[in-house]
Short mmCIF file of C-alpha atoms in Angstrom, two decimals:
data_model
loop_
_atom_site.label_atom_id
_atom_site.label_comp_id
_atom_site.label_asym_id
_atom_site.label_seq_id
_atom_site.Cartn_x
_atom_site.Cartn_y
_atom_site.Cartn_z
CA MET A 1 0.06 0.28 -0.10
CA SER A 2 1.26 3.43 -0.61
CA ASN A 3 1.87 5.91 1.80
CA SER A 4 -0.65 8.12 0.86
CA LEU A 5 -3.40 5.09 1.07
CA ILE A 6 -2.22 4.41 4.23
CA THR A 7 -3.11 8.00 5.11
CA THR A 8 -5.95 8.63 3.99
CA LYS A 9 -7.42 5.03 5.43
CA MET A 10 -5.86 6.38 8.85
CA ILE A 11 -7.37 9.99 8.41
CA ASN A 12 -10.83 8.85 8.01
CA THR A 13 -10.32 6.12 10.52
CA ALA A 14 -9.65 8.83 12.94
CA ALA A 15 -12.17 10.65 11.72
CA LYS A 16 -14.61 8.34 11.89
CA HIS A 17 -13.00 8.40 16.04
CA ILE A 18 -14.07 11.79 16.64
CA ARG A 19 -17.23 11.65 15.47
CA ARG A 20 -18.67 8.99 17.11
CA ALA A 21 -17.77 10.40 20.83
CA PRO A 22 -18.27 14.49 19.88
CA TYR A 23 -18.75 15.40 23.48
CA GLN A 24 -15.15 13.89 24.56
CA ALA A 25 -13.70 15.48 21.33
CA LEU A 26 -15.33 19.10 21.62
CA THR A 27 -14.08 18.94 25.58
CA ALA A 28 -10.12 17.87 24.79
CA VAL A 29 -10.69 20.86 21.97
CA LEU A 30 -12.44 23.39 24.25
CA ILE A 31 -9.66 22.59 26.75
CA MET A 32 -6.82 22.98 24.20
CA THR A 33 -8.53 26.36 22.84
CA LEU A 34 -8.56 27.71 26.49
CA THR A 35 -5.23 26.77 26.91
CA PHE A 36 -3.99 28.80 23.75
CA PHE A 37 -6.19 31.58 24.19
CA VAL A 38 -4.48 32.38 26.97
CA ALA A 39 -1.21 31.69 25.27
CA THR A 40 -1.79 34.15 23.07
CA LEU A 41 -2.73 36.50 25.15
CA LEU A 42 0.27 35.83 27.50
CA ILE A 43 2.75 35.95 25.03
CA VAL A 44 1.00 39.75 23.41
CA LEU A 45 1.70 40.76 27.27
CA ALA A 46 5.07 39.44 27.00
CA TYR A 47 5.99 40.93 24.15
CA SER A 48 4.46 44.40 24.91
CA THR A 49 6.03 44.55 28.33
CA SER A 50 9.39 43.87 26.57
CA THR A 51 9.02 46.39 23.70
CA LEU A 52 7.81 48.60 26.81
CA LEU A 53 10.67 48.04 28.40
CA LYS A 54 13.10 48.77 25.94
CA HIS A 55 11.18 51.90 24.49
CA TYR A 56 12.32 53.19 27.91
CA GLU A 57 15.89 52.12 27.82
CA THR A 58 16.37 53.16 24.25
CA SER A 59 14.02 56.39 23.71
CA PRO A 60 16.38 59.84 24.29
CA GLN A 61 16.23 60.14 28.08
CA VAL A 62 18.86 62.50 29.23
CA ILE A 63 19.03 66.61 28.65
CA ALA A 64 21.99 67.94 29.72
CA TYR A 65 21.41 71.51 30.44
CA LEU A 66 24.54 74.11 29.54
CA LYS A 67 25.69 76.58 30.85
CA SER A 68 24.91 80.03 30.08
CA ASN A 69 28.41 80.82 29.89
CA ALA A 70 29.55 77.66 28.55
CA THR A 71 31.92 78.47 25.49
CA THR A 72 31.63 76.73 22.10
CA GLU A 73 34.78 74.67 22.93
CA GLN A 74 33.59 73.65 25.41
CA ILE A 75 30.25 72.41 24.19
CA THR A 76 31.64 70.41 21.25
CA THR A 77 34.23 68.70 23.34
CA LEU A 78 31.82 67.50 25.51
CA GLN A 79 29.26 66.47 22.53
CA ARG A 80 32.28 64.79 20.75
CA SER A 81 33.28 62.83 24.02
CA LEU A 82 29.63 61.60 23.79
CA GLU A 83 29.44 60.60 20.64
CA SER A 84 32.52 58.58 21.01
CA ASP A 85 31.17 56.89 24.06
CA THR A 86 29.89 53.60 23.72
CA ARG A 87 27.04 53.80 26.52
CA VAL A 88 25.41 56.34 24.24
CA LYS A 89 23.71 56.94 21.20
CA LYS A 90 21.38 59.89 19.29
CA VAL A 91 23.71 62.89 20.60
CA SER A 92 22.32 66.03 19.58
CA PHE A 93 22.59 69.57 20.80
CA VAL A 94 19.26 71.91 20.78
CA THR A 95 20.01 75.78 20.78
CA ARG A 96 17.96 77.97 22.73
CA GLU A 97 15.96 79.16 19.86
CA GLN A 98 15.35 75.10 19.27
CA ALA A 99 14.11 74.85 22.85
CA MET A 100 11.43 77.82 22.63
CA GLU A 101 10.23 75.57 19.60
CA ILE A 102 9.70 72.73 21.16
CA TYR A 103 8.19 74.39 24.11
CA LYS A 104 6.06 76.41 22.14
CA GLN A 105 4.87 72.82 20.23
CA ALA A 106 4.50 71.78 24.06
CA THR A 107 2.41 74.58 25.34
CA ALA A 108 0.02 74.46 21.99
CA GLY A 109 -2.78 73.69 23.18
CA ASN A 110 -2.39 77.78 25.67
CA PRO A 111 -0.76 80.14 22.98
CA LEU A 112 -0.28 82.45 26.60
CA LEU A 113 2.03 80.29 28.28
CA SER A 114 4.37 81.04 25.51
CA GLN A 115 3.48 84.14 24.48
CA TYR A 116 5.88 86.64 26.63
CA ILE A 117 8.78 84.29 26.82
CA SER A 118 11.81 84.98 24.71
CA PRO A 119 14.47 82.09 23.85
CA ASN A 120 16.55 83.39 26.39
CA VAL A 121 14.55 81.83 28.91
CA PHE A 122 15.54 78.27 28.05
CA PRO A 123 18.97 77.12 28.03
CA ALA A 124 20.90 75.61 25.17
CA SER A 125 21.55 71.60 25.76
CA LEU A 126 22.75 67.92 25.05
CA GLU A 127 20.44 65.91 24.41
CA PHE A 128 21.47 61.83 24.20
CA SER A 129 19.84 58.48 24.67
CA ILE A 130 21.63 55.51 26.46
CA LYS A 131 21.63 52.01 24.98
CA ASN A 132 21.04 50.68 28.52
CA LEU A 133 19.59 52.02 31.01
CA ASN A 134 21.80 50.05 33.47
CA PHE A 135 24.08 52.95 32.64
CA ALA A 136 22.34 55.47 33.03
CA GLN A 137 23.36 56.51 36.72
CA GLY A 138 27.11 55.85 36.29
CA LEU A 139 27.18 58.17 33.01
CA ILE A 140 24.36 60.67 34.80
CA ASP A 141 26.84 61.40 37.11
CA GLU A 142 29.97 61.85 34.83
CA VAL A 143 28.39 64.61 32.63
CA THR A 144 26.84 66.81 35.57
CA LYS A 145 30.45 66.76 36.74
CA GLU A 146 31.50 68.54 33.30
CA LEU A 147 32.00 72.71 33.47
CA ALA A 148 29.46 73.28 30.96
CA ILE A 149 26.90 71.54 32.59
CA ASP A 150 24.52 72.77 34.61
CA GLU A 151 22.06 70.48 35.33
CA VAL A 152 21.16 67.29 34.02
CA ALA A 153 17.59 66.02 33.78
CA PHE A 154 15.42 63.31 32.12
CA THR A 155 12.41 63.58 29.67
CA ALA A 156 8.81 63.55 31.36
CA SER A 157 7.94 59.81 30.90
CA LEU A 158 10.59 58.94 33.36
CA GLY A 159 10.76 62.17 36.06
CA SER A 160 13.65 63.10 37.44
CA SER A 161 16.83 61.86 37.47
CA GLN A 162 15.92 60.74 41.43
CA ASN A 163 13.54 58.10 40.14
CA LEU A 164 15.27 56.69 36.87
CA PRO A 165 16.64 53.63 38.86
CA LYS A 166 13.05 53.17 40.62
CA VAL A 167 11.51 53.28 37.39
CA VAL A 168 13.45 50.76 35.67
CA GLU A 169 13.58 48.39 38.54
CA ARG A 170 9.26 48.62 38.39
CA LEU A 171 9.56 47.57 34.60
CA THR A 172 12.05 44.92 34.84
CA ARG A 173 10.13 43.62 38.13
CA ILE A 174 6.80 44.24 35.99
CA SER A 175 8.24 42.18 33.28
CA ASN A 176 9.48 39.54 34.88
CA TYR A 177 7.08 38.97 36.88
CA ILE A 178 4.50 38.69 33.21
CA ARG A 179 7.18 36.45 31.93
CA ILE A 180 7.77 33.93 34.90
CA GLY A 181 4.16 33.85 36.17
CA GLY A 182 3.02 34.06 32.73
CA ALA A 183 5.27 30.85 31.99
CA ALA A 184 3.93 28.88 35.48
CA SER A 185 0.47 29.83 34.39
CA LEU A 186 0.68 28.47 30.82
CA SER A 187 2.70 25.43 32.17
CA PHE A 188 0.07 24.62 34.84
CA LEU A 189 -2.59 24.90 31.34
CA LEU A 190 0.08 23.01 29.10
CA LEU A 191 -0.39 20.33 31.60
CA SER A 192 -3.78 20.08 32.45
CA SER A 193 -4.23 19.76 28.65
CA LEU A 194 -2.11 17.01 28.31
CA LEU A 195 -3.76 15.45 31.23
CA VAL A 196 -7.15 16.03 29.56
CA LEU A 197 -5.87 14.52 26.07
CA LEU A 198 -3.93 11.58 27.74
CA VAL A 199 -7.56 10.59 29.59
CA ILE A 200 -9.48 11.03 26.02
CA ILE A 201 -6.83 8.90 23.99
CA GLY A 202 -7.02 6.46 26.67
CA MET A 203 -10.67 5.96 26.94
CA ARG A 204 -10.89 5.79 23.13
CA ILE A 205 -8.54 3.31 23.26
CA SER A 206 -10.13 1.32 26.48
CA SER A 207 -13.34 1.23 24.31
CA ARG A 208 -11.24 0.20 21.01
CA ARG A 209 -10.02 -2.95 22.70
CA ASP A 210 -12.09 -5.99 20.87
CA GLU A 211 -11.18 -3.63 17.15
CA ILE A 212 -7.65 -3.52 18.26
CA GLU A 213 -7.82 -7.41 19.17
CA ILE A 214 -9.39 -7.65 15.55
CA LEU A 215 -6.55 -6.02 13.86
CA GLN A 216 -3.61 -7.47 15.74
CA LEU A 217 -5.31 -10.71 14.61
CA ILE A 218 -5.74 -10.10 11.57
CA GLY A 219 -1.99 -8.77 10.93
CA ALA A 220 -2.40 -4.76 11.04
CA THR A 221 1.16 -3.55 11.81
CA PRO A 222 1.54 -1.58 15.23
CA GLY A 223 1.92 1.57 13.57
CA PHE A 224 -1.83 0.92 11.31
CA ILE A 225 -3.20 0.91 14.80
CA ARG A 226 -1.61 3.66 16.38
CA TRP A 227 -1.76 6.21 13.78
CA PRO A 228 -5.72 6.88 14.00
CA PHE A 229 -5.15 8.02 17.64
CA ILE A 230 -1.92 9.94 16.91
CA LEU A 231 -3.86 11.62 14.82
CA GLU A 232 -7.04 12.22 16.78
CA GLY A 233 -4.49 13.90 19.64
CA LEU A 234 -3.05 16.01 17.14
CA PHE A 235 -6.19 17.24 15.54
CA TYR A 236 -7.17 18.03 18.98
CA SER A 237 -4.37 19.88 19.67
CA THR A 238 -4.00 21.90 16.32
CA ALA A 239 -7.80 23.05 16.30
CA GLY A 240 -7.53 23.89 19.92
CA ALA A 241 -4.53 26.28 19.22
CA LEU A 242 -5.98 27.50 15.98
CA LEU A 243 -9.17 28.17 17.63
CA GLY A 244 -7.51 29.89 20.88
CA TRP A 245 -5.36 32.03 18.37
CA ILE A 246 -8.37 33.15 16.50
CA LEU A 247 -9.63 34.50 19.86
CA GLY A 248 -6.91 35.45 20.99
CA PHE A 249 -6.10 37.54 17.90
CA LEU A 250 -10.03 39.22 18.03
CA ALA A 251 -8.93 39.97 21.62
CA VAL A 252 -5.79 41.78 20.54
CA LEU A 253 -7.82 43.65 17.81
CA TYR A 254 -10.16 44.47 20.14
CA ALA A 255 -8.25 45.74 22.95
CA SER A 256 -5.34 47.52 20.62
CA PRO A 257 -7.43 50.81 19.77
CA ALA A 258 -7.71 51.21 23.49
CA LEU A 259 -4.16 50.54 24.44
CA SER A 260 -2.54 52.83 21.39
CA SER A 261 -4.46 55.68 22.79
CA PHE A 262 -3.68 55.12 26.64
CA PHE A 263 0.13 54.39 25.70
CA ALA A 264 0.15 57.28 22.57
CA ASP A 265 3.86 57.57 21.68
CA ILE A 266 4.74 54.38 23.49
CA PRO A 267 4.76 51.38 20.94
CA PHE A 268 3.09 49.09 22.80
CA LEU A 269 2.08 47.10 20.31
CA PRO A 270 3.40 47.27 16.38
CA THR A 271 1.65 50.14 14.96
CA ASP A 272 1.09 49.08 11.80
CA VAL A 273 -1.16 46.22 10.26
CA PRO A 274 1.04 44.08 8.57
CA ALA A 275 3.85 43.97 11.58
CA LEU A 276 0.60 43.17 14.45
CA LEU A 277 -0.11 40.58 11.94
CA ALA A 278 3.66 39.37 11.33
CA LEU A 279 3.52 38.94 15.53
CA LEU A 280 0.36 37.12 15.48
CA GLY A 281 1.73 35.24 12.53
CA ILE A 282 4.57 34.11 14.20
CA ILE A 283 2.73 33.17 17.26
CA LEU A 284 0.22 30.89 15.37
CA GLY A 285 3.28 29.32 13.86
CA GLY A 286 5.20 28.83 17.67
CA GLU A 287 1.74 27.47 19.14
CA LEU A 288 0.83 25.66 15.91
CA LEU A 289 4.34 23.71 16.62
CA LEU A 290 3.71 23.26 20.48
CA ALA A 291 0.05 21.92 19.73
CA ILE A 292 1.79 19.02 17.57
CA PHE A 293 4.18 18.47 20.11
CA LEU A 294 1.88 18.00 22.99
CA GLY A 295 -0.84 16.49 20.86
CA ALA A 296 1.53 14.16 19.90
CA ILE A 297 3.12 13.48 23.13
CA GLY A 298 -0.47 13.44 24.66
CA SER A 299 -1.35 10.66 22.29
CA LEU A 300 2.16 7.94 22.23
CA VAL A 301 2.14 8.46 26.35
CA ALA A 302 -1.72 7.20 26.32
CA MET A 303 -0.65 4.53 23.81
CA LYS A 304 2.24 3.73 26.50
CA ARG A 305 -0.24 3.35 28.98
CA TYR A 306 -3.09 1.49 27.51
CA LEU A 307 -2.27 0.17 24.32
CA LYS A 308 -0.29 -2.70 24.55
CA ILE A 309 0.90 -3.95 21.45
CA MET B 1 3.63 -26.67 7.43
CA ILE B 2 2.58 -27.13 11.59
CA LYS B 3 4.91 -28.95 14.00
CA PHE B 4 4.61 -28.92 17.85
CA GLU B 5 8.04 -30.60 18.91
CA ASN B 6 7.28 -31.02 23.39
CA VAL B 7 5.65 -28.27 23.87
CA SER B 8 4.22 -27.56 27.28
CA LYS B 9 2.83 -24.45 28.53
CA LYS B 10 3.14 -23.35 32.03
CA TYR B 11 0.89 -20.44 34.03
CA GLY B 12 2.57 -20.34 37.25
CA SER B 13 2.55 -24.10 39.02
CA ASN B 14 -0.20 -25.28 36.54
CA PHE B 15 0.38 -26.77 33.04
CA ALA B 16 -1.94 -25.52 30.18
CA ILE B 17 -0.90 -27.74 27.50
CA GLU B 18 2.24 -30.47 28.70
CA ASP B 19 4.53 -32.18 26.38
CA VAL B 20 2.85 -31.70 23.03
CA SER B 21 3.96 -32.98 19.75
CA PHE B 22 2.39 -33.35 16.71
CA GLU B 23 2.29 -32.60 12.99
CA ILE B 24 0.37 -30.92 9.96
CA PRO B 25 1.23 -31.06 6.59
CA GLU B 26 0.14 -28.67 4.08
CA GLY B 27 -3.47 -28.79 2.80
CA GLU B 28 -4.57 -30.96 5.96
CA PHE B 29 -8.17 -30.43 7.42
CA VAL B 30 -7.46 -31.16 11.18
CA PHE B 31 -9.88 -31.28 14.19
CA LEU B 32 -8.97 -30.59 17.78
CA THR B 33 -11.29 -31.35 20.55
CA GLY B 34 -10.96 -32.01 24.05
CA HIS B 35 -13.41 -30.99 26.90
CA SER B 36 -13.15 -26.94 28.50
CA GLY B 37 -9.59 -26.42 29.92
CA ALA B 38 -8.10 -29.40 27.95
CA GLY B 39 -5.78 -26.35 26.05
CA LYS B 40 -7.46 -26.05 22.77
CA THR B 41 -7.38 -22.27 22.64
CA THR B 42 -3.83 -22.64 24.41
CA LEU B 43 -2.76 -24.15 21.50
CA ILE B 44 -4.23 -21.80 19.01
CA ARG B 45 -3.24 -18.97 21.02
CA LEU B 46 0.60 -20.63 20.63
CA LEU B 47 0.66 -20.72 16.77
CA LEU B 48 -1.19 -17.18 16.76
CA ARG B 49 2.58 -16.30 18.79
CA ASP B 50 0.07 -14.61 21.22
CA ILE B 51 1.79 -16.65 23.85
CA ASN B 52 5.05 -18.22 23.73
CA PRO B 53 5.93 -21.84 24.92
CA SER B 54 7.60 -22.54 28.65
CA CYS B 55 9.64 -25.44 26.67
CA GLY B 56 9.64 -27.15 23.04
CA GLN B 57 9.20 -25.64 19.64
CA VAL B 58 6.27 -24.67 17.61
CA LEU B 59 7.77 -24.59 14.07
CA ILE B 60 5.64 -22.68 11.15
CA GLU B 61 7.59 -24.05 7.79
CA GLY B 62 10.49 -25.47 9.79
CA ARG B 63 10.73 -22.12 11.45
CA ASP B 64 10.31 -21.50 15.07
CA ILE B 65 8.12 -19.00 15.77
CA LYS B 66 9.54 -17.84 19.28
CA THR B 67 12.54 -16.68 17.05
CA LEU B 68 10.01 -14.20 15.52
CA LYS B 69 10.95 -10.51 16.53
CA SER B 70 7.99 -8.58 17.83
CA ARG B 71 8.18 -6.23 13.98
CA GLU B 72 7.69 -9.74 11.99
CA ILE B 73 4.66 -11.13 14.08
CA PRO B 74 2.12 -8.87 11.54
CA ALA B 75 3.43 -10.42 8.73
CA TYR B 76 3.60 -13.55 9.87
CA ARG B 77 -0.24 -13.47 11.22
CA ARG B 78 -1.22 -12.11 7.90
CA LYS B 79 -0.04 -16.06 6.99
CA LEU B 80 -2.49 -17.26 9.03
CA GLY B 81 -6.25 -17.04 9.00
CA VAL B 82 -8.08 -16.79 12.47
CA ILE B 83 -11.92 -17.80 13.03
CA PHE B 84 -13.41 -17.53 16.49
CA GLN B 85 -16.51 -18.70 18.61
CA ASP B 86 -17.51 -14.78 19.15
CA PHE B 87 -16.98 -13.61 14.95
CA LYS B 88 -14.66 -10.73 15.64
CA LEU B 89 -16.14 -7.80 13.11
CA LEU B 90 -15.56 -4.91 13.41
CA LEU B 91 -18.86 -3.53 14.21
CA ASP B 92 -18.63 0.23 12.85
CA ARG B 93 -18.16 -1.49 9.37
CA THR B 94 -19.97 -3.37 6.46
CA VAL B 95 -19.10 -6.76 5.82
CA TYR B 96 -17.66 -5.30 2.42
CA GLU B 97 -15.69 -2.92 4.67
CA ASN B 98 -14.56 -6.00 7.14
CA VAL B 99 -12.91 -8.10 4.53
CA LYS B 100 -11.66 -5.09 2.92
CA LEU B 101 -9.59 -4.89 6.05
CA ALA B 102 -7.64 -7.92 5.24
CA THR B 103 -6.26 -6.58 1.89
CA GLU B 104 -5.81 -2.97 3.53
CA ILE B 105 -3.59 -4.32 6.54
CA ASP B 106 -1.28 -6.08 3.86
CA GLY B 107 -1.36 -3.06 1.65
CA ARG B 108 -3.53 -4.60 -1.05
CA THR B 109 -6.00 -2.16 -2.65
CA THR B 110 -5.96 -2.79 -6.49
CA SER B 111 -8.77 -3.36 -8.88
CA GLU B 112 -7.85 -7.34 -8.84
CA GLU B 113 -8.16 -7.39 -4.92
CA GLU B 114 -11.61 -5.62 -5.17
CA GLU B 115 -12.25 -8.25 -7.39
CA LYS B 116 -11.13 -10.71 -5.13
CA ILE B 117 -13.55 -9.31 -1.92
CA LYS B 118 -16.11 -9.94 -4.38
CA LYS B 119 -15.40 -13.61 -5.04
CA ALA B 120 -15.02 -13.94 -1.42
CA LEU B 121 -18.14 -12.95 -0.49
CA GLU B 122 -19.90 -14.72 -3.29
CA GLY B 123 -18.20 -17.71 -2.10
CA VAL B 124 -19.80 -16.98 1.34
CA ASP B 125 -23.24 -16.50 -0.27
CA MET B 126 -22.78 -12.69 1.51
CA LEU B 127 -22.22 -10.87 -1.72
CA GLU B 128 -26.39 -9.38 -1.69
CA LYS B 129 -25.82 -8.45 2.41
CA SER B 130 -22.26 -6.90 2.08
CA ASN B 131 -23.43 -3.44 2.66
CA LEU B 132 -24.97 -4.42 6.17
CA PHE B 133 -23.58 -4.28 9.84
CA PRO B 134 -22.96 -7.22 11.66
CA ARG B 135 -25.38 -6.05 14.01
CA GLN B 136 -27.94 -6.53 11.06
CA LEU B 137 -26.51 -10.35 9.98
CA SER B 138 -27.45 -13.70 11.73
CA GLY B 139 -25.02 -15.41 13.83
CA GLY B 140 -24.22 -18.01 10.96
CA GLU B 141 -23.65 -15.01 8.32
CA VAL B 142 -21.45 -13.17 10.23
CA GLN B 143 -19.23 -16.35 10.74
CA ARG B 144 -19.69 -16.73 6.87
CA ALA B 145 -18.42 -12.89 6.48
CA VAL B 146 -15.48 -13.52 8.83
CA ILE B 147 -14.54 -16.59 6.50
CA ALA B 148 -14.76 -14.22 3.40
CA ARG B 149 -12.31 -12.17 5.54
CA VAL B 150 -9.68 -14.96 5.83
CA LEU B 151 -10.16 -16.24 2.24
CA VAL B 152 -9.17 -12.70 1.03
CA GLN B 153 -6.18 -12.66 2.97
CA GLU B 154 -5.13 -16.04 1.10
CA PRO B 155 -3.73 -17.49 4.29
CA LYS B 156 -1.28 -20.43 4.35
CA ILE B 157 -3.09 -21.53 7.20
CA ILE B 158 -6.62 -21.48 8.83
CA LEU B 159 -6.76 -21.39 12.63
CA ALA B 160 -10.42 -21.70 13.91
CA ASP B 161 -11.36 -21.77 17.40
CA GLU B 162 -14.86 -22.89 17.88
CA PRO B 163 -16.20 -21.35 14.80
CA THR B 164 -19.66 -23.24 15.36
CA GLY B 165 -19.59 -22.55 19.04
CA ASN B 166 -22.97 -20.23 18.77
CA LEU B 167 -24.65 -22.04 15.16
CA ASP B 168 -27.45 -23.97 14.92
CA PRO B 169 -26.24 -27.60 12.84
CA VAL B 170 -27.31 -26.99 9.73
CA THR B 171 -25.26 -23.19 9.18
CA ALA B 172 -22.66 -24.80 11.27
CA ARG B 173 -21.83 -27.76 8.31
CA GLN B 174 -21.91 -24.83 6.19
CA ILE B 175 -19.22 -23.04 7.67
CA VAL B 176 -17.22 -26.17 8.17
CA GLY B 177 -17.64 -26.85 4.48
CA LEU B 178 -16.82 -23.41 3.28
CA LEU B 179 -13.47 -24.61 4.76
CA GLU B 180 -12.82 -27.77 3.46
CA ASP B 181 -13.41 -25.96 0.21
CA ALA B 182 -10.51 -23.89 1.31
CA VAL B 183 -8.60 -27.01 1.60
CA LYS B 184 -9.45 -28.66 -1.29
CA GLU B 185 -9.07 -25.47 -3.84
CA ASP B 186 -6.48 -23.91 -2.45
CA LYS B 187 -4.20 -26.28 -0.36
CA THR B 188 -4.50 -24.47 2.89
CA THR B 189 -4.01 -26.44 5.78
CA VAL B 190 -6.71 -25.98 8.45
CA LEU B 191 -6.74 -26.51 12.50
CA MET B 192 -10.06 -26.39 13.69
CA ALA B 193 -10.53 -26.46 17.49
CA THR B 194 -14.37 -27.93 18.17
CA HIS B 195 -16.78 -29.43 20.71
CA ASN B 196 -19.02 -30.42 17.81
CA ALA B 197 -19.47 -34.37 17.45
CA ASP B 198 -21.73 -34.29 14.87
CA ILE B 199 -19.05 -32.26 12.22
CA VAL B 200 -16.36 -33.93 13.96
CA ASP B 201 -18.34 -37.15 13.14
CA HIS B 202 -19.38 -36.79 10.23
CA LEU B 203 -16.38 -35.01 8.23
CA LYS B 204 -13.80 -37.77 9.26
CA HIS B 205 -10.45 -35.85 9.45
CA ARG B 206 -7.69 -36.47 11.45
CA VAL B 207 -8.68 -35.29 14.98
CA ILE B 208 -5.99 -34.63 17.53
CA HIS B 209 -7.39 -35.42 21.19
CA LEU B 210 -6.39 -33.02 24.48
CA GLU B 211 -7.22 -34.17 27.44
CA SER B 212 -5.53 -32.55 30.61
CA GLY B 213 -3.55 -30.29 28.24
CA LYS B 214 -1.70 -33.50 26.85
CA VAL B 215 -2.37 -35.07 23.45
CA ALA B 216 -4.76 -38.24 24.14
CA SER B 217 -5.11 -39.51 20.95
CA ASP B 218 -3.88 -38.46 17.47
CA ASP B 219 -6.17 -40.51 15.15
CA SER B 220 -7.04 -41.25 11.85
CA LYS B 221 -10.26 -40.85 10.01
CA GLY B 222 -13.72 -41.94 12.12
CA LYS B 223 -11.73 -43.12 15.35
CA TYR B 224 -12.26 -40.20 17.48
CA ILE B 225 -15.68 -40.86 17.44
CA THR B 226 -16.57 -43.69 19.08
CA ARG B 227 -14.13 -42.49 22.20
CA PHE B 228 -16.40 -39.31 21.98
CA LYS B 229 -19.46 -41.29 22.58
CA THR B 230 -18.35 -43.81 24.80
#
């Protein structure tokens, strides 16, 4: 018999098994759906927190305000020094006029606030971002000591330099909670799903013991007997993964406008549709692989336990 | 074809069969008789390689089947046709699908095989009922369907364990008649375990009689009948 015929026959047998006990099949698929729905949400959440942390780590953060009497040479030397520093990226010099423009844009809703202010009120500054937030405190201390520097501050999103370690620590902690908590809940759900699969395939094997005995007697190979059960397990897990992913996808689509609005400029989720689809596509691919692994393991363990051939 | 050499099978301290020796050449029809617990089913299970002997050798075509590796057993069993008292058809498949199963597991699915299936069903007079499910048939019809499945396998040996046990005398004779045809037409070796004295009496084939796990007699035609009745 050609392999394709074996496969078609075995798929038909597996489909017959599923049709014959629809409630067991439904239970298995629903449990798998729940698992993969939660998995999809947790992966998106882990991605988002990671993006959030990365955003804070890499967005422009430090503003070194220059003294009014700082010389061009001092400023140039400091700027070059920062540009050559491996911890630093995106160094830019902001003049008083540019600072004034930034202020005007920030207070555009209330023109009175900028109406009578001259550029002289604003100090010139050197703005730069840091490649890794862990370097921040040391770098700030170094820059503060420079003669040309009056004061060092952080962007509004992070508050003052005193808050920096706390913000980083809090974000790292939240990120870790999500990763560890997510991994723990996901493991629990995966284990439950595996057990449900194992019990259901085990029940299937028990209820078909006579059939298995007949097949053995007339010379069916172990593969001929086992494959329909393996295919059944794979069907439950992949169908569950697909449904769970679809529900997760819908939940993310539903929540993304509100999240985007809340996080404003921070790219909590990919902002353009192709990037979001790519992210969810990668999640689907990973989940399907996991589902195949789970289905195969569940079926094989059930067969090892209940099918002695 | 089939050779038992001093075969014993022990369960705990009890012998199911003890020091059994006999030989059955190709194309012979042999009855295996004895009371319940005499060891008939153990002997059939040994031939099926469902169990191994505690000592001695079971040889099929000169090969000790104990030496068969696990992966060789399915192919070995495909050379055997097995018929049981409790029919052993898949209840969720039609008669035709049940018969076809024998070719499917053997990897044979050509149109030639389809013809063989039809011929086998015709041979047991079940072609018209081939689309029915086992539950829709009488006991005799189910057993005829089993025989069709066995015939499609084209086995070298047919092992029948009380195949007429649940059938009325007329149907039982029809079933055994089908097995006799297999011997005549295809030189198939048949070993049939039975309690049915009428059939044994009527057909006058070689009889191996077991008592308490031992071969009490291995007679040629007719002698069994006298002893059975006394």
